[in-house]
Coordinates of C-alpha atoms in Angstrom, one line a residue:
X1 CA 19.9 26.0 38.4
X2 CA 21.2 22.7 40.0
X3 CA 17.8 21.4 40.6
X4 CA 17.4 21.9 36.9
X5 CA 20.6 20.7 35.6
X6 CA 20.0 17.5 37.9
X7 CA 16.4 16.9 36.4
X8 CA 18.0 17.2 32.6
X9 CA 20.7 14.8 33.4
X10 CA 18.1 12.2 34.5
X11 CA 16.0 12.5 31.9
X12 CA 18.9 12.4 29.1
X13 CA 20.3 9.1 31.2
X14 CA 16.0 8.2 30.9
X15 CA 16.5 8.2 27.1
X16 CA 19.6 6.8 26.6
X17 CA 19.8 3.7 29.4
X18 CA 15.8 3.1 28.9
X19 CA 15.5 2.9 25.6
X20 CA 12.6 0.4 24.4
X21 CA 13.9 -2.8 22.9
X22 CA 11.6 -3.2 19.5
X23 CA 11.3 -6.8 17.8
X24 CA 10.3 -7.0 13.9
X25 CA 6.9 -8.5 14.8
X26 CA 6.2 -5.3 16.8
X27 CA 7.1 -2.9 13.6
X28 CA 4.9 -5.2 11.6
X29 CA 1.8 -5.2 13.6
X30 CA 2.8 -0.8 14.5
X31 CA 2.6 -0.4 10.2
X32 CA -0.5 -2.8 10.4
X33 CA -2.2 0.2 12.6
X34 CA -0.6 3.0 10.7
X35 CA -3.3 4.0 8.3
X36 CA -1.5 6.8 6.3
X37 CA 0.2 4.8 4.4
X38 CA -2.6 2.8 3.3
X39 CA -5.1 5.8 2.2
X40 CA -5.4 5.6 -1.3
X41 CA -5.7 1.6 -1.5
X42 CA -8.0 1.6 1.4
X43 CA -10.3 4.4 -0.4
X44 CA -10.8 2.4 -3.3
X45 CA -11.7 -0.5 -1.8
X46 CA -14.2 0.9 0.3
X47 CA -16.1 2.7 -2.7
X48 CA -16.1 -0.5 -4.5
X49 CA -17.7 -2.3 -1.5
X50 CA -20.2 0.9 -1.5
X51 CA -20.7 0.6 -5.3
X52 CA -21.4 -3.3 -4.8
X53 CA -23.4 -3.0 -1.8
X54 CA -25.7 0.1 -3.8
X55 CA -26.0 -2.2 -7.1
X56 CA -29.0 -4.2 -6.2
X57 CA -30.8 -0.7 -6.0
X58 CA -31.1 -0.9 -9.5
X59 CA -33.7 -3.8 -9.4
X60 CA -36.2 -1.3 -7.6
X61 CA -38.2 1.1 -9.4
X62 CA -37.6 4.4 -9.8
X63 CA -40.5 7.6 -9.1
X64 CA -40.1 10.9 -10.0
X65 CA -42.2 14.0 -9.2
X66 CA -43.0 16.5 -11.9
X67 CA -44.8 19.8 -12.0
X68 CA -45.0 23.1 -13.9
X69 CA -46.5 26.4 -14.7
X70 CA -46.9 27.9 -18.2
X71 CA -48.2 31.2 -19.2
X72 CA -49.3 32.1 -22.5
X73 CA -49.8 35.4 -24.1
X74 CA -51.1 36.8 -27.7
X75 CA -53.6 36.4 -30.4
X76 CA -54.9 32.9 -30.1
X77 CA -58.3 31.3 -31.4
X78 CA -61.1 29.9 -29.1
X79 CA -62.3 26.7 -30.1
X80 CA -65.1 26.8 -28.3
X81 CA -66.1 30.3 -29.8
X82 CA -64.6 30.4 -32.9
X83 CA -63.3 34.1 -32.2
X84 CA -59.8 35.6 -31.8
X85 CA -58.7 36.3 -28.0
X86 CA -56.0 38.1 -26.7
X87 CA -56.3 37.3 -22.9
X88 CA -53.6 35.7 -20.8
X89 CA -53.7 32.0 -20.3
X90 CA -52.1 30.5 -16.9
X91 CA -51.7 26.9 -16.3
X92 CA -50.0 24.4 -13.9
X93 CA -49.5 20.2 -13.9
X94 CA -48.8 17.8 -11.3
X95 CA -47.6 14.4 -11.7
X96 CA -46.2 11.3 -10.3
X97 CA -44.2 9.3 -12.9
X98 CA -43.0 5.3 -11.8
X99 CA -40.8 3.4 -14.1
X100 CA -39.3 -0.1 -13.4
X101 CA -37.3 -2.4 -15.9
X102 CA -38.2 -5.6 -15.8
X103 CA -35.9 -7.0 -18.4
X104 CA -32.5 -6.0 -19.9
X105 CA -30.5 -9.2 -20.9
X106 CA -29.2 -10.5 -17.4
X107 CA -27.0 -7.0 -17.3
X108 CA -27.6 -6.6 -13.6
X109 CA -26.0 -10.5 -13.0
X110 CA -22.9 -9.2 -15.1
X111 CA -22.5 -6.3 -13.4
X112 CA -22.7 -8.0 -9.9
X113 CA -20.3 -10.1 -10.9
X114 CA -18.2 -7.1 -12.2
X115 CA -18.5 -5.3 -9.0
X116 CA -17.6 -8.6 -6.8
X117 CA -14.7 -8.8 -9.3
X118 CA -13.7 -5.3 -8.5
X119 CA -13.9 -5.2 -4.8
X120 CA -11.1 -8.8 -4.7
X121 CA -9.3 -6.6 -6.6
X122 CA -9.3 -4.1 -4.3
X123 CA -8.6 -5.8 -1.3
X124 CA -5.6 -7.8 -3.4
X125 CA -4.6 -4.0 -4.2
X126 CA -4.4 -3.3 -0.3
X127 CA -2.6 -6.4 0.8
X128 CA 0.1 -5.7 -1.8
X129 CA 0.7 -2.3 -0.7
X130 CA 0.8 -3.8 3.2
X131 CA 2.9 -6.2 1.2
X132 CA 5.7 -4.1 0.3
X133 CA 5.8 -1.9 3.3
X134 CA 6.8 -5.1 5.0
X135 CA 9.6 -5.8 2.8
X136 CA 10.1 -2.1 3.5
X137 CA 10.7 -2.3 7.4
X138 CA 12.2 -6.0 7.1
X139 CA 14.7 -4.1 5.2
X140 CA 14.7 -1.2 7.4
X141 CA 14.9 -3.4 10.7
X142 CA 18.2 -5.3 9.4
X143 CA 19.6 -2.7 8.2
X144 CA 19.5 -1.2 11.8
X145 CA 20.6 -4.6 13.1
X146 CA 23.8 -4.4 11.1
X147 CA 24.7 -0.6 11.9
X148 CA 24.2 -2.1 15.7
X149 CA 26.9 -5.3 15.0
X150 CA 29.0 -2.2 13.4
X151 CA 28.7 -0.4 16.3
X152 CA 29.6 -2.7 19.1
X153 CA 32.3 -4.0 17.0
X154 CA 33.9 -0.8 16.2
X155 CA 33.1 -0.6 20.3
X156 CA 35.3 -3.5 20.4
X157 CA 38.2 -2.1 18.3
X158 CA 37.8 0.7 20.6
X159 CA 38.5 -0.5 23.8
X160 CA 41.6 -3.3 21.7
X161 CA 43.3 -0.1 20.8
X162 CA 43.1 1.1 24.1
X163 CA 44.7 -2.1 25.5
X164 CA 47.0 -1.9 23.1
X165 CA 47.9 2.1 24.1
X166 CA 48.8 0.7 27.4
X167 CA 51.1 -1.9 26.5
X168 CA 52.9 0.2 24.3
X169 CA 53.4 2.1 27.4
X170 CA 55.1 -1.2 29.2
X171 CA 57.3 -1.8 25.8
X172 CA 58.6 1.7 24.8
X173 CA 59.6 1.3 28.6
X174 CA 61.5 -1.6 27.9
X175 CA 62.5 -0.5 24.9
X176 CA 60.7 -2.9 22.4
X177 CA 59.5 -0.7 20.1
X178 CA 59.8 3.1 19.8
X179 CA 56.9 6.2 20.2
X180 CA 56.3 6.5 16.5
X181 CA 53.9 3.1 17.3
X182 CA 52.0 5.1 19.9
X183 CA 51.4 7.7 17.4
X184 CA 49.7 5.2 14.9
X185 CA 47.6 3.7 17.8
X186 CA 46.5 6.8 18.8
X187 CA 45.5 7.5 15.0
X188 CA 43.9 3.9 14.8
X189 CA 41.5 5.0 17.3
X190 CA 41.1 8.3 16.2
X191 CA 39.8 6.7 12.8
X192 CA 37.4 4.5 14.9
X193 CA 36.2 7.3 16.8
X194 CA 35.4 8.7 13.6
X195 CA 33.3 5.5 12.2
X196 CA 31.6 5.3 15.2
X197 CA 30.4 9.1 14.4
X198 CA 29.0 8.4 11.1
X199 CA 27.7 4.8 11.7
X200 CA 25.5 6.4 14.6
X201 CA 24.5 9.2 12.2
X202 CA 23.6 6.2 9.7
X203 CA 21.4 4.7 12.2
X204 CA 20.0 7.7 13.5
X205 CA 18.6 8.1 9.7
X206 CA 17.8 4.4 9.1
X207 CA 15.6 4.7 12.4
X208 CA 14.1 8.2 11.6
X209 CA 12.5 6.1 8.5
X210 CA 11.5 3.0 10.6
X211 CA 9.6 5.3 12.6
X212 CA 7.7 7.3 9.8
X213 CA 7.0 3.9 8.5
X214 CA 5.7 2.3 11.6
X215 CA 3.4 5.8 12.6
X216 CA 5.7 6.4 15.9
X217 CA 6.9 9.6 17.1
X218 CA 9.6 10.3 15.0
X219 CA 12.2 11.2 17.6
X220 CA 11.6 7.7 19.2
X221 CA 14.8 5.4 20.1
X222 CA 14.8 1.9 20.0
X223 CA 17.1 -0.9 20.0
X224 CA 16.8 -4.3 18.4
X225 CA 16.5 -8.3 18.7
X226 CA 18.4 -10.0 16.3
X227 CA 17.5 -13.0 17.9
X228 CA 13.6 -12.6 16.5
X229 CA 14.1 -11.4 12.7
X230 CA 12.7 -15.1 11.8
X231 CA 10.1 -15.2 14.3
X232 CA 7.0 -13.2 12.7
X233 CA 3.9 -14.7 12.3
X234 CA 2.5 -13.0 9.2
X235 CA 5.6 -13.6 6.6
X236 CA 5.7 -11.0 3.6
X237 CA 5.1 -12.8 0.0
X238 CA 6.8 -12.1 -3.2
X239 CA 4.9 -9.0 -5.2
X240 CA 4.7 -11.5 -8.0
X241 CA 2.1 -13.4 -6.3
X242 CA -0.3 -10.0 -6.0
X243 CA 0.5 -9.4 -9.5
X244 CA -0.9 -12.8 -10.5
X245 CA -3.8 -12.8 -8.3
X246 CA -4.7 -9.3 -9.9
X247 CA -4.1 -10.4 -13.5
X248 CA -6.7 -13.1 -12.6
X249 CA -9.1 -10.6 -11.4
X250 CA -8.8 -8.5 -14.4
X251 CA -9.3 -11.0 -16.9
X252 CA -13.1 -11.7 -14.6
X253 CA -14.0 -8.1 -14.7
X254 CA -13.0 -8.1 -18.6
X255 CA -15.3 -11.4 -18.8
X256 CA -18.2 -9.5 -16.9
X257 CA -17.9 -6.4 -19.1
X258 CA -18.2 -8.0 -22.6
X259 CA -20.9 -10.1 -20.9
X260 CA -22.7 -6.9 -19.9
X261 CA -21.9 -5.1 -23.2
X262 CA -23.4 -8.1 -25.2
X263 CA -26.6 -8.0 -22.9
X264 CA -27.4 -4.2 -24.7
X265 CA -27.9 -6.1 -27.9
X266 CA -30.5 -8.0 -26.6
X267 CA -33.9 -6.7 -26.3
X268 CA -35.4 -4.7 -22.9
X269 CA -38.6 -5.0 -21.6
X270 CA -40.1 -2.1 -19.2
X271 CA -43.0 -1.1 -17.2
X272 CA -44.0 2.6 -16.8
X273 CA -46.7 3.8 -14.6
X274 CA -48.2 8.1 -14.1
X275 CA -50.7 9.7 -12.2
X276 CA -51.2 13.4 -12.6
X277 CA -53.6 16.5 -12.6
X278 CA -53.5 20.3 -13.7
X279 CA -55.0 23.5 -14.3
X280 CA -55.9 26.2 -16.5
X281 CA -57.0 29.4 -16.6
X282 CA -58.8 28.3 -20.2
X283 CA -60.9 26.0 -18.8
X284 CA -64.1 28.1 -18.5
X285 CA -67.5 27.7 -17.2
X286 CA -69.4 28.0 -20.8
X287 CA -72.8 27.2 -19.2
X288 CA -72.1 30.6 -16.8
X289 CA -72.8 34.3 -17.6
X290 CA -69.6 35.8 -18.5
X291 CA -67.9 32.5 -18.9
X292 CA -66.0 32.4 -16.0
X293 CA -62.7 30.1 -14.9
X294 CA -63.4 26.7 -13.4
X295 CA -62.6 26.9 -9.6
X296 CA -59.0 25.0 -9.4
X297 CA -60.1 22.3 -7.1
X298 CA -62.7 21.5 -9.5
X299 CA -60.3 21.3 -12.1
X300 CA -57.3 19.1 -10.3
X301 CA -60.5 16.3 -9.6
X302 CA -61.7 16.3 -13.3
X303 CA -57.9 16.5 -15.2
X304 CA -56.9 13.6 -12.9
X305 CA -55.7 10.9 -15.1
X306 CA -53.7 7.4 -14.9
X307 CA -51.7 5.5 -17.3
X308 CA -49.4 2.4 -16.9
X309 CA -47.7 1.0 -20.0
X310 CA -45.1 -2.2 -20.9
X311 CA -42.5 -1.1 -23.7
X312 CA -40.1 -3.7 -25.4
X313 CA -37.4 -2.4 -26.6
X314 CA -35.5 -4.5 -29.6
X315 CA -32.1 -3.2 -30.9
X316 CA -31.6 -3.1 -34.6
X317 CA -28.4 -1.3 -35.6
X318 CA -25.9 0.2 -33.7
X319 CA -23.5 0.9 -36.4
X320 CA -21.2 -1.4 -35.2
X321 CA -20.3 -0.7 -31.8
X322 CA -21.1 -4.3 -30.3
X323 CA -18.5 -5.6 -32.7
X324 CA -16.0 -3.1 -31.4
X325 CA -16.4 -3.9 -28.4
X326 CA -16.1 -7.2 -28.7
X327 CA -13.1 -6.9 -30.7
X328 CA -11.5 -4.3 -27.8
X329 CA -12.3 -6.8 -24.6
X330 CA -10.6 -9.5 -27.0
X331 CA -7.6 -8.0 -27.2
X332 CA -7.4 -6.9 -23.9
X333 CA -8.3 -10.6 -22.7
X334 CA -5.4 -11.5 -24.6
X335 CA -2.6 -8.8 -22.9
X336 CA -4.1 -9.9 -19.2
X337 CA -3.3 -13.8 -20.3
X338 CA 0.1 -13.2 -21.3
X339 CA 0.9 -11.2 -18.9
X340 CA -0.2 -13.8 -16.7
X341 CA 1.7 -16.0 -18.3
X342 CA 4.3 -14.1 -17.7
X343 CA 4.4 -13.3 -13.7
X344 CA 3.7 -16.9 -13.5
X345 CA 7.6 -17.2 -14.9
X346 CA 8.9 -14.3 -13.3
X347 CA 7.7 -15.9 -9.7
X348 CA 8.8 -19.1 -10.6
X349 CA 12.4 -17.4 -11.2
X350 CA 12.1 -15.2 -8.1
X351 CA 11.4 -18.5 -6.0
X352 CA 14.3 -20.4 -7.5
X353 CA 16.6 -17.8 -7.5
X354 CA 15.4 -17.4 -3.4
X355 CA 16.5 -21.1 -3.0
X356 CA 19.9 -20.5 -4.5
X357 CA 20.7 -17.7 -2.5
X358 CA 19.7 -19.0 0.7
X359 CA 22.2 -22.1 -0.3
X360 CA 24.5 -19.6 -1.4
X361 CA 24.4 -17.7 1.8
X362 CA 24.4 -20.5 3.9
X363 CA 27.7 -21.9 2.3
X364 CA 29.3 -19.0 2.3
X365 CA 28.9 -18.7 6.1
X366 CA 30.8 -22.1 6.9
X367 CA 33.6 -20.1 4.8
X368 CA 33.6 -17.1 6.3
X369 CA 32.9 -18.1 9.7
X370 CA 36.4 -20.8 9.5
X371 CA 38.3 -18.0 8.3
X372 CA 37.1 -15.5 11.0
X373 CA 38.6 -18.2 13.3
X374 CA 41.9 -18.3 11.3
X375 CA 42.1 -14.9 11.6
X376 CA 41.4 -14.7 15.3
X377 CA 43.9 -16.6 15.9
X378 CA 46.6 -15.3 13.6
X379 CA 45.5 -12.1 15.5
X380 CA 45.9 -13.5 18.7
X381 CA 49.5 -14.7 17.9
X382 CA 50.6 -11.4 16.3
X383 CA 49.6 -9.3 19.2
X384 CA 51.6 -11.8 21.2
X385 CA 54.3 -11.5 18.9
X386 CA 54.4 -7.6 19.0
X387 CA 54.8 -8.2 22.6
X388 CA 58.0 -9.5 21.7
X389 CA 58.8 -7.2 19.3
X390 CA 59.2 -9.7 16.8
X391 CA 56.7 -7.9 14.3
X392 CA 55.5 -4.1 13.4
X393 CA 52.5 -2.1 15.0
X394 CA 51.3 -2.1 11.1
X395 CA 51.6 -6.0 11.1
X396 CA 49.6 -6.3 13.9
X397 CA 46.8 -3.7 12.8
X398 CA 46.1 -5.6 9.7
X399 CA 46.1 -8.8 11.5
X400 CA 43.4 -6.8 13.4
X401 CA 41.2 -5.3 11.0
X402 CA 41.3 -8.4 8.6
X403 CA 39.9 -10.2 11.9
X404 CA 36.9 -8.0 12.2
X405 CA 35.9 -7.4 8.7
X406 CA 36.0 -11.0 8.5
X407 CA 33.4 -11.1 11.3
X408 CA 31.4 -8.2 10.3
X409 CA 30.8 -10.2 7.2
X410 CA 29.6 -13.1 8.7
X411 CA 27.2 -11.6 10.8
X412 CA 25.9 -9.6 8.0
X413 CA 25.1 -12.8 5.9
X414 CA 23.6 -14.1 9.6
X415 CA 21.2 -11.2 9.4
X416 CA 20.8 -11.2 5.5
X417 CA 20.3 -15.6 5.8
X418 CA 17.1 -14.5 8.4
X419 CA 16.1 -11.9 6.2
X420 CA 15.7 -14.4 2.9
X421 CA 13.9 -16.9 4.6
X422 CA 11.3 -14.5 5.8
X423 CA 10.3 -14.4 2.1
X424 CA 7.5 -17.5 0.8

């Protein structure tokens, strides 16, 4: 029982002191490998590559096989007697049919280009989705990285309000202040104890989803670099630029379609070539006693017969459904463009309104970060006027806790500063 008790307490001590230290390029090139998330994007691109790759098929001719067997039965007249029979007539056919279109108003160059069209669109489909689960664990990651400032700082407050336990041991002793002030401390850090709780739970669920979203075990611990948010070498883009490139895209395939669509009204041109052979229990040897059948491999050598054939093809009519179509792709040319028109907008706002919050921020922290150092210092005084009994345990606790909000604000707009300027 000892043995085992010691082997759990090392591996516990294993997990908690050995814990891997993760930086944001890691979780980046982890959701890179993690397929899952990817499925449906990555399907379609790979059966448009498959439909693009298959197209030129279509230039080759095609050859079919085609035979039968027919029986017929009833009152039917001879031709070559001129009397009634009732006998039962077997037959069968072979053939070998080879068709090839030779013209068919450059459809196959649309359609190329169509297919092209479709597999950019595709891959810009893939990129966007690899795209936002970036801005997914970016968000993730800092998130984590501010639940870890939390936690040491509330660490901090921890071990202040256990300082300050045992000098209001020294001055209840000297008689500076009385036990109610103990009381409040202890409450203090019973409150902090308390945040700590639920800002571990936080993180405990904040990494739970950076794991599902990097394909790690689940259970995994990590802890994070701050000091590498920036550093990444692939930088996430703003959606709006997919968007813009996939508008682009549609407004080809559209292109390509009416192209191909118009190519229906011109005319075809196509070759056709058979071979084929049969037999039948009709055929008879007239010249014979009894008129007997012809033997079947006599009959497959003389039925043989060829044929080859050109046909053109010229449309006429079509009640109207070229100038429907035409009419459709128009209007749907004209929704693509101005909604291209207006992503183009939407990322020129999302870039300016990037710049102004990175100014924002980054004023904002010269503020913040000068009255962090007021406050440290008005802290720093109070406690040494509490030592003095000159000022109230309340006094001093909000001197406190106005000093470390204060810096828990500026290091969040630290992290938040590295976050915006991952974004081009």
């Amino acid at each position: 029982m000892k043995w085992l008790l010691c082997i759990l307490s090392i591996g516990f001590c294993s997990v908690v002191f050995c814990q891997e230290t993760i930086t944001l390029q890691d979780c980046l090139e982890k959701a890179e490998k993690n397929v899952f998330q990817t499925t449906s994007e990555s399907a379609a691109l790979n059966a448009s590559r498959v439909e693009k790759e298959f197209h030129w098929w279509s230039l080759l001719p095609d050859l079919s096989v085609n035979t039968g067997f027919n029986t017929s039965f009833g009152r039917r007249l001879d031709p070559f007697t001129n009397t009634f029979a009732t006998s039962t007539v077997n037959s069968q056919s072979f053939g070998l049919n080879s068709g090839m279109l030779l013209f068919n108003g450059f459809d196959y160059f649309h359609k190329r280009k169509k297919f092209a069209a479709s597999v950019r669109r595709d891959e810009l489909n893939l990129h966007a989705k690899q795209n936002e689960l970036k801005i997914r664990i970016i968000e993730t990651y800092v998130t984590l990285c501010k639940l870890s400032v939390q936690i040491n700082l509330v660490n901090e407050r921890i071990k202040t309000y256990e300082q300050i336990q045992s000098l209001q041991g020294l001055l209840i002793r000297e008689g500076k202040i009385n036990t109610v002030d103990t009381l409040k401390s202890w409450n203090s850090l019973l409150q902090e104890q308390t945040l700590e709780s639920d800002l571990i739970h936080e993180r405990k669920l904040n990494l739970l989803e950076l794991n599902f979203q990097i394909g790690s075990p689940l259970l995994t611990e990590y802890t994070f670099d701050v000091s590498f948010i920036s550093a990444i070498t692939d930088r996430p883009q703003f959606a709006e630029k997919f968007m813009l490139e996939n508008l682009e895209t549609e407004i080809e395939i559209a292109e390509s379609e009416l192209k191909s669509d118009r190519s229906k009204t011109l005319p075809t041109l196509a070759l056709n070539g058979l071979v084929g052979t049969g037999f039948s229990t009709n055929n008879k040897e007239y010249a014979l006693a009894g008129t007997p059948t012809k033997r079947y491999g006599d009959q497959l050598n003389q039925n043989l017969y060829e044929g080859i054939g050109v046909y053109l093809s010229i449309p006429i009519f079509n009640r109207g459904e070229w100038l429907k179509t035409k009419k459709l792709n128009g209007i749907k040319q004209t929704e693509l463009n101005q909604q291209r028109q207006l992503t183009e907008l939407v990322l020129e706002k999302q870039k300016i309104t990037q710049i102004q919050k990175l100014l924002d921020n980054k004023a904002r922290q010269e503020l913040v970060k000068q009255t962090a150092e007021n406050l440290q210092m008005i802290y720093q005084k109070s406690l040494l006027l509490y030592k003095e009994g000159r000022i109230t345990y309340t006094e001093l606790e909000t001197a406190l806790m106005e000093c470390q909000m204060k810096v828990m604000e500026l290091e969040s707009l630290k992290l938040d500063h590295e976050r915006l300027k991952l974004l081009e």
